[in-house]
Amino acid sequence: MATEPVRCARCGEEIPAERREVLPDTRVCVGCSRDMGGEFRVVVIPERTSKDGSLKKNYGGYTTRKVRKPIPPKE
Ligand SMILES: [Zn+2]
């Protein structure tokens, strides 16, 4: 089962399969990711389990979400 090569959204280099295995939703190669200081930003979202209007703050936990940074053009 051959898969289409995935190319870096920034420099056009093919993203190695090993990298895509670790980061399936990556769009840039290792070099560009490093240039950008990381492709993703991780935001922490507190889970609110209390009802709206309740004074009691009841946080059940946190979920983290990866936010893709805008990909800057290569110089
Ligand atoms: Zn690249």
CSV table of N, CA, C and O and ligand atoms in Angstrom, one decimal:
chain,number,residue,atom,x,y,z
A,1,MET,N,0.8,-1.2,0.0
A,1,MET,CA,0.0,0.0,0.0
A,1,MET,C,0.9,1.3,0.0
A,1,MET,O,1.4,1.6,1.0
A,2,ALA,N,1.0,1.9,-1.1
A,2,ALA,CA,1.8,3.0,-1.2
A,2,ALA,C,1.1,4.3,-0.9
A,2,ALA,O,-0.1,4.4,-1.2
A,3,THR,N,1.7,5.1,-0.1
A,3,THR,CA,1.1,6.4,0.2
A,3,THR,C,1.7,7.5,-0.5
A,3,THR,O,2.9,7.5,-0.9
A,4,GLU,N,0.9,8.5,-0.8
A,4,GLU,CA,1.4,9.7,-1.4
A,4,GLU,C,2.5,10.4,-0.6
A,4,GLU,O,2.3,10.5,0.6
A,5,PRO,N,3.6,10.9,-1.2
A,5,PRO,CA,4.5,11.6,-0.4
A,5,PRO,C,3.9,12.9,0.1
A,5,PRO,O,3.2,13.6,-0.6
A,6,VAL,N,4.2,13.2,1.4
A,6,VAL,CA,3.7,14.5,1.9
A,6,VAL,C,4.9,15.4,1.9
A,6,VAL,O,5.9,15.1,2.4
A,7,ARG,N,4.6,16.6,1.3
A,7,ARG,CA,5.6,17.6,1.2
A,7,ARG,C,5.5,18.7,2.3
A,7,ARG,O,4.3,19.0,2.6
A,8,CYS,N,6.6,19.2,2.7
A,8,CYS,CA,6.6,20.3,3.6
A,8,CYS,C,5.9,21.5,3.1
A,8,CYS,O,6.1,21.9,1.9
A,9,ALA,N,5.0,22.1,3.9
A,9,ALA,CA,4.2,23.2,3.4
A,9,ALA,C,5.0,24.5,3.3
A,9,ALA,O,4.6,25.5,2.7
A,10,ARG,N,6.3,24.4,3.8
A,10,ARG,CA,7.1,25.6,3.8
A,10,ARG,C,8.2,25.5,2.7
A,10,ARG,O,8.4,26.4,1.9
A,11,CYS,N,8.9,24.4,2.7
A,11,CYS,CA,10.1,24.4,1.8
A,11,CYS,C,9.8,23.3,0.7
A,11,CYS,O,10.6,23.3,-0.3
A,12,GLY,N,8.8,22.5,0.8
A,12,GLY,CA,8.5,21.6,-0.3
A,12,GLY,C,9.3,20.3,-0.2
A,12,GLY,O,9.1,19.4,-1.1
A,13,GLU,N,10.1,20.1,0.8
A,13,GLU,CA,10.8,18.9,1.0
A,13,GLU,C,9.9,17.8,1.4
A,13,GLU,O,8.9,18.1,2.1
A,14,GLU,N,10.2,16.6,1.0
A,14,GLU,CA,9.3,15.5,1.4
A,14,GLU,C,9.5,15.2,2.9
A,14,GLU,O,10.6,15.2,3.4
A,15,ILE,N,8.4,15.1,3.6
A,15,ILE,CA,8.4,14.8,5.0
A,15,ILE,C,8.6,13.3,5.2
A,15,ILE,O,7.8,12.5,4.7
A,16,PRO,N,9.7,12.9,5.9
A,16,PRO,CA,10.0,11.5,6.0
A,16,PRO,C,8.9,10.7,6.7
A,16,PRO,O,8.2,11.3,7.6
A,17,ALA,N,8.7,9.5,6.3
A,17,ALA,CA,7.6,8.7,6.9
A,17,ALA,C,7.7,8.5,8.4
A,17,ALA,O,6.7,8.4,9.1
A,18,GLU,N,9.0,8.5,8.8
A,18,GLU,CA,9.2,8.3,10.3
A,18,GLU,C,8.6,9.5,11.1
A,18,GLU,O,8.1,9.3,12.1
A,19,ARG,N,8.8,10.7,10.5
A,19,ARG,CA,8.3,11.9,11.1
A,19,ARG,C,6.7,11.9,11.1
A,19,ARG,O,6.1,12.2,12.1
A,20,ARG,N,6.2,11.4,10.0
A,20,ARG,CA,4.7,11.4,9.9
A,20,ARG,C,4.1,10.3,10.8
A,20,ARG,O,2.9,10.4,11.2
A,21,GLU,N,4.9,9.3,11.1
A,21,GLU,CA,4.4,8.3,12.0
A,21,GLU,C,4.3,8.9,13.4
A,21,GLU,O,3.3,8.6,14.1
A,22,VAL,N,5.3,9.7,13.8
A,22,VAL,CA,5.3,10.3,15.1
A,22,VAL,C,4.3,11.4,15.2
A,22,VAL,O,3.5,11.6,16.2
A,23,LEU,N,4.2,12.2,14.1
A,23,LEU,CA,3.3,13.4,14.1
A,23,LEU,C,2.5,13.3,12.8
A,23,LEU,O,2.8,13.9,11.8
A,24,PRO,N,1.4,12.5,12.9
A,24,PRO,CA,0.6,12.3,11.7
A,24,PRO,C,0.0,13.6,11.1
A,24,PRO,O,-0.3,13.6,9.9
A,25,ASP,N,-0.2,14.6,11.9
A,25,ASP,CA,-0.8,15.8,11.3
A,25,ASP,C,0.2,16.9,11.1
A,25,ASP,O,-0.1,18.1,10.9
A,26,THR,N,1.5,16.5,10.9
A,26,THR,CA,2.5,17.5,10.7
A,26,THR,C,2.4,18.0,9.2
A,26,THR,O,1.9,17.2,8.3
A,27,ARG,N,2.8,19.2,9.0
A,27,ARG,CA,2.8,19.7,7.6
A,27,ARG,C,4.1,20.3,7.2
A,27,ARG,O,4.3,20.8,6.1
A,28,VAL,N,5.0,20.3,8.1
A,28,VAL,CA,6.4,20.8,7.8
A,28,VAL,C,7.4,19.8,8.2
A,28,VAL,O,7.2,18.9,9.0
A,29,CYS,N,8.6,19.9,7.5
A,29,CYS,CA,9.7,19.0,7.8
A,29,CYS,C,10.4,19.4,9.1
A,29,CYS,O,10.1,20.4,9.7
A,30,VAL,N,11.3,18.6,9.5
A,30,VAL,CA,12.0,18.8,10.8
A,30,VAL,C,12.7,20.2,10.8
A,30,VAL,O,12.6,20.9,11.8
A,31,GLY,N,13.4,20.5,9.7
A,31,GLY,CA,14.1,21.7,9.7
A,31,GLY,C,13.2,22.9,9.8
A,31,GLY,O,13.5,23.9,10.6
A,32,CYS,N,12.1,22.9,9.1
A,32,CYS,CA,11.2,24.1,9.2
A,32,CYS,C,10.5,24.2,10.5
A,32,CYS,O,10.4,25.3,11.1
A,33,SER,N,10.2,23.0,11.1
A,33,SER,CA,9.6,23.0,12.4
A,33,SER,C,10.5,23.6,13.4
A,33,SER,O,10.1,24.4,14.3
A,34,ARG,N,11.8,23.3,13.3
A,34,ARG,CA,12.8,23.9,14.2
A,34,ARG,C,12.9,25.4,13.9
A,34,ARG,O,13.0,26.2,14.9
A,35,ASP,N,12.9,25.8,12.7
A,35,ASP,CA,13.0,27.3,12.4
A,35,ASP,C,11.8,28.0,13.0
A,35,ASP,O,12.0,29.2,13.4
A,36,MET,N,10.7,27.4,13.0
A,36,MET,CA,9.5,28.0,13.5
A,36,MET,C,9.4,28.0,15.1
A,36,MET,O,8.5,28.6,15.7
A,37,GLY,N,10.3,27.2,15.6
A,37,GLY,CA,10.3,27.1,17.1
A,37,GLY,C,9.1,26.1,17.5
A,37,GLY,O,8.5,26.3,18.5
A,38,GLY,N,8.9,25.1,16.6
A,38,GLY,CA,7.8,24.2,16.9
A,38,GLY,C,6.6,24.5,16.0
A,38,GLY,O,6.3,25.6,15.8
A,39,GLU,N,6.0,23.4,15.5
A,39,GLU,CA,4.9,23.6,14.6
A,39,GLU,C,3.6,23.9,15.3
A,39,GLU,O,2.8,24.6,14.8
A,40,PHE,N,3.5,23.4,16.5
A,40,PHE,CA,2.3,23.5,17.2
A,40,PHE,C,2.5,24.3,18.5
A,40,PHE,O,3.6,24.3,19.1
A,41,ARG,N,1.4,24.9,18.9
A,41,ARG,CA,1.4,25.5,20.2
A,41,ARG,C,0.4,24.7,21.0
A,41,ARG,O,-0.7,24.3,20.5
A,42,VAL,N,0.7,24.4,22.3
A,42,VAL,CA,-0.2,23.6,23.1
A,42,VAL,C,-1.0,24.5,24.0
A,42,VAL,O,-0.4,25.3,24.8
A,43,VAL,N,-2.3,24.5,23.9
A,43,VAL,CA,-3.1,25.3,24.8
A,43,VAL,C,-3.8,24.4,25.8
A,43,VAL,O,-4.2,23.3,25.4
A,44,VAL,N,-4.0,24.9,27.0
A,44,VAL,CA,-4.6,24.1,28.0
A,44,VAL,C,-6.0,24.7,28.3
A,44,VAL,O,-6.1,25.9,28.5
A,45,ILE,N,-7.0,23.8,28.2
A,45,ILE,CA,-8.4,24.3,28.4
A,45,ILE,C,-8.9,23.6,29.6
A,45,ILE,O,-9.0,22.3,29.7
A,46,PRO,N,-9.3,24.4,30.6
A,46,PRO,CA,-9.9,23.7,31.8
A,46,PRO,C,-11.3,23.2,31.5
A,46,PRO,O,-12.1,23.9,30.8
A,47,GLU,N,-11.6,22.0,31.9
A,47,GLU,CA,-12.9,21.4,31.7
A,47,GLU,C,-13.8,21.9,32.8
A,47,GLU,O,-13.6,21.7,34.0
A,48,ARG,N,-14.9,22.5,32.4
A,48,ARG,CA,-15.8,23.0,33.3
A,48,ARG,C,-16.9,22.0,33.5
A,48,ARG,O,-17.7,21.7,32.6
A,49,THR,N,-17.1,21.6,34.7
A,49,THR,CA,-18.1,20.6,34.9
A,49,THR,C,-19.3,21.2,35.7
A,49,THR,O,-20.4,20.6,35.7
A,50,SER,N,-19.1,22.4,36.2
A,50,SER,CA,-20.2,23.0,36.9
A,50,SER,C,-21.2,23.7,35.9
A,50,SER,O,-20.8,24.0,34.8
A,51,LYS,N,-22.4,23.9,36.4
A,51,LYS,CA,-23.4,24.5,35.5
A,51,LYS,C,-23.2,26.0,35.4
A,51,LYS,O,-22.6,26.6,36.3
A,52,ASP,N,-23.6,26.6,34.3
A,52,ASP,CA,-23.5,28.0,34.1
A,52,ASP,C,-24.3,28.7,35.3
A,52,ASP,O,-25.4,28.3,35.6
A,53,GLY,N,-23.7,29.8,35.8
A,53,GLY,CA,-24.3,30.5,36.8
A,53,GLY,C,-24.0,30.0,38.2
A,53,GLY,O,-24.3,30.6,39.2
A,54,SER,N,-23.5,28.8,38.3
A,54,SER,CA,-23.1,28.3,39.6
A,54,SER,C,-21.9,29.0,40.2
A,54,SER,O,-21.0,29.3,39.4
A,55,LEU,N,-22.0,29.3,41.4
A,55,LEU,CA,-20.8,30.0,42.0
A,55,LEU,C,-19.7,29.0,42.3
A,55,LEU,O,-18.5,29.4,42.5
A,56,LYS,N,-20.1,27.8,42.5
A,56,LYS,CA,-19.1,26.7,42.8
A,56,LYS,C,-18.3,26.4,41.5
A,56,LYS,O,-18.8,26.0,40.5
A,57,LYS,N,-17.0,26.7,41.6
A,57,LYS,CA,-16.2,26.3,40.5
A,57,LYS,C,-15.7,24.9,40.7
A,57,LYS,O,-15.2,24.5,41.7
A,58,ASN,N,-16.0,24.2,39.7
A,58,ASN,CA,-15.7,22.8,39.8
A,58,ASN,C,-15.0,22.4,38.5
A,58,ASN,O,-15.6,22.1,37.4
A,59,TYR,N,-13.7,22.4,38.5
A,59,TYR,CA,-13.0,22.0,37.3
A,59,TYR,C,-12.7,20.5,37.4
A,59,TYR,O,-12.0,20.0,38.3
A,60,GLY,N,-13.1,19.9,36.4
A,60,GLY,CA,-12.9,18.4,36.4
A,60,GLY,C,-11.5,18.1,36.0
A,60,GLY,O,-11.0,17.0,36.3
A,61,GLY,N,-10.9,18.9,35.2
A,61,GLY,CA,-9.5,18.6,34.7
A,61,GLY,C,-9.2,19.5,33.6
A,61,GLY,O,-9.8,20.6,33.4
A,62,TYR,N,-8.2,19.1,32.9
A,62,TYR,CA,-7.8,20.0,31.8
A,62,TYR,C,-7.6,19.1,30.5
A,62,TYR,O,-7.3,18.0,30.6
A,63,THR,N,-8.0,19.8,29.4
A,63,THR,CA,-7.7,19.1,28.2
A,63,THR,C,-6.7,20.0,27.5
A,63,THR,O,-6.6,21.2,27.6
A,64,THR,N,-5.8,19.4,26.7
A,64,THR,CA,-4.8,20.1,26.0
A,64,THR,C,-5.2,20.0,24.5
A,64,THR,O,-5.7,19.0,24.1
A,65,ARG,N,-5.0,21.1,23.8
A,65,ARG,CA,-5.3,21.1,22.4
A,65,ARG,C,-4.0,21.6,21.7
A,65,ARG,O,-3.4,22.6,22.1
A,66,LYS,N,-3.7,21.0,20.6
A,66,LYS,CA,-2.6,21.4,19.8
A,66,LYS,C,-3.1,22.4,18.8
A,66,LYS,O,-4.1,22.1,18.1
A,67,VAL,N,-2.5,23.6,18.7
A,67,VAL,CA,-2.9,24.6,17.8
A,67,VAL,C,-1.8,24.8,16.8
A,67,VAL,O,-0.6,25.0,17.1
A,68,ARG,N,-2.1,24.6,15.5
A,68,ARG,CA,-1.1,24.8,14.5
A,68,ARG,C,-0.7,26.2,14.3
A,68,ARG,O,-1.6,27.1,14.2
A,69,LYS,N,0.5,26.5,14.4
A,69,LYS,CA,1.0,27.9,14.2
A,69,LYS,C,0.9,28.2,12.7
A,69,LYS,O,1.0,27.3,11.8
A,70,PRO,N,0.7,29.5,12.4
A,70,PRO,CA,0.8,29.8,10.9
A,70,PRO,C,2.2,29.5,10.4
A,70,PRO,O,3.2,29.7,11.1
A,71,ILE,N,2.3,29.0,9.2
A,71,ILE,CA,3.5,28.7,8.7
A,71,ILE,C,4.2,29.8,8.0
A,71,ILE,O,3.7,30.3,7.0
A,72,PRO,N,5.3,30.4,8.5
A,72,PRO,CA,5.9,31.5,7.9
A,72,PRO,C,6.6,31.1,6.6
A,72,PRO,O,7.1,30.0,6.5
A,73,PRO,N,6.6,32.0,5.6
A,73,PRO,CA,7.3,31.6,4.4
A,73,PRO,C,8.8,31.5,4.6
A,73,PRO,O,9.4,32.2,5.4
A,74,LYS,N,9.4,30.6,3.8
A,74,LYS,CA,10.8,30.5,3.9
A,74,LYS,C,11.5,31.6,3.3
A,74,LYS,O,11.1,32.1,2.2
A,75,GLU,N,12.6,32.1,3.9
A,75,GLU,CA,13.3,33.3,3.4
A,75,GLU,C,14.1,32.9,2.2
A,75,GLU,O,14.6,31.8,2.1
B,1,ZN,ZN,10.6,22.3,5.3
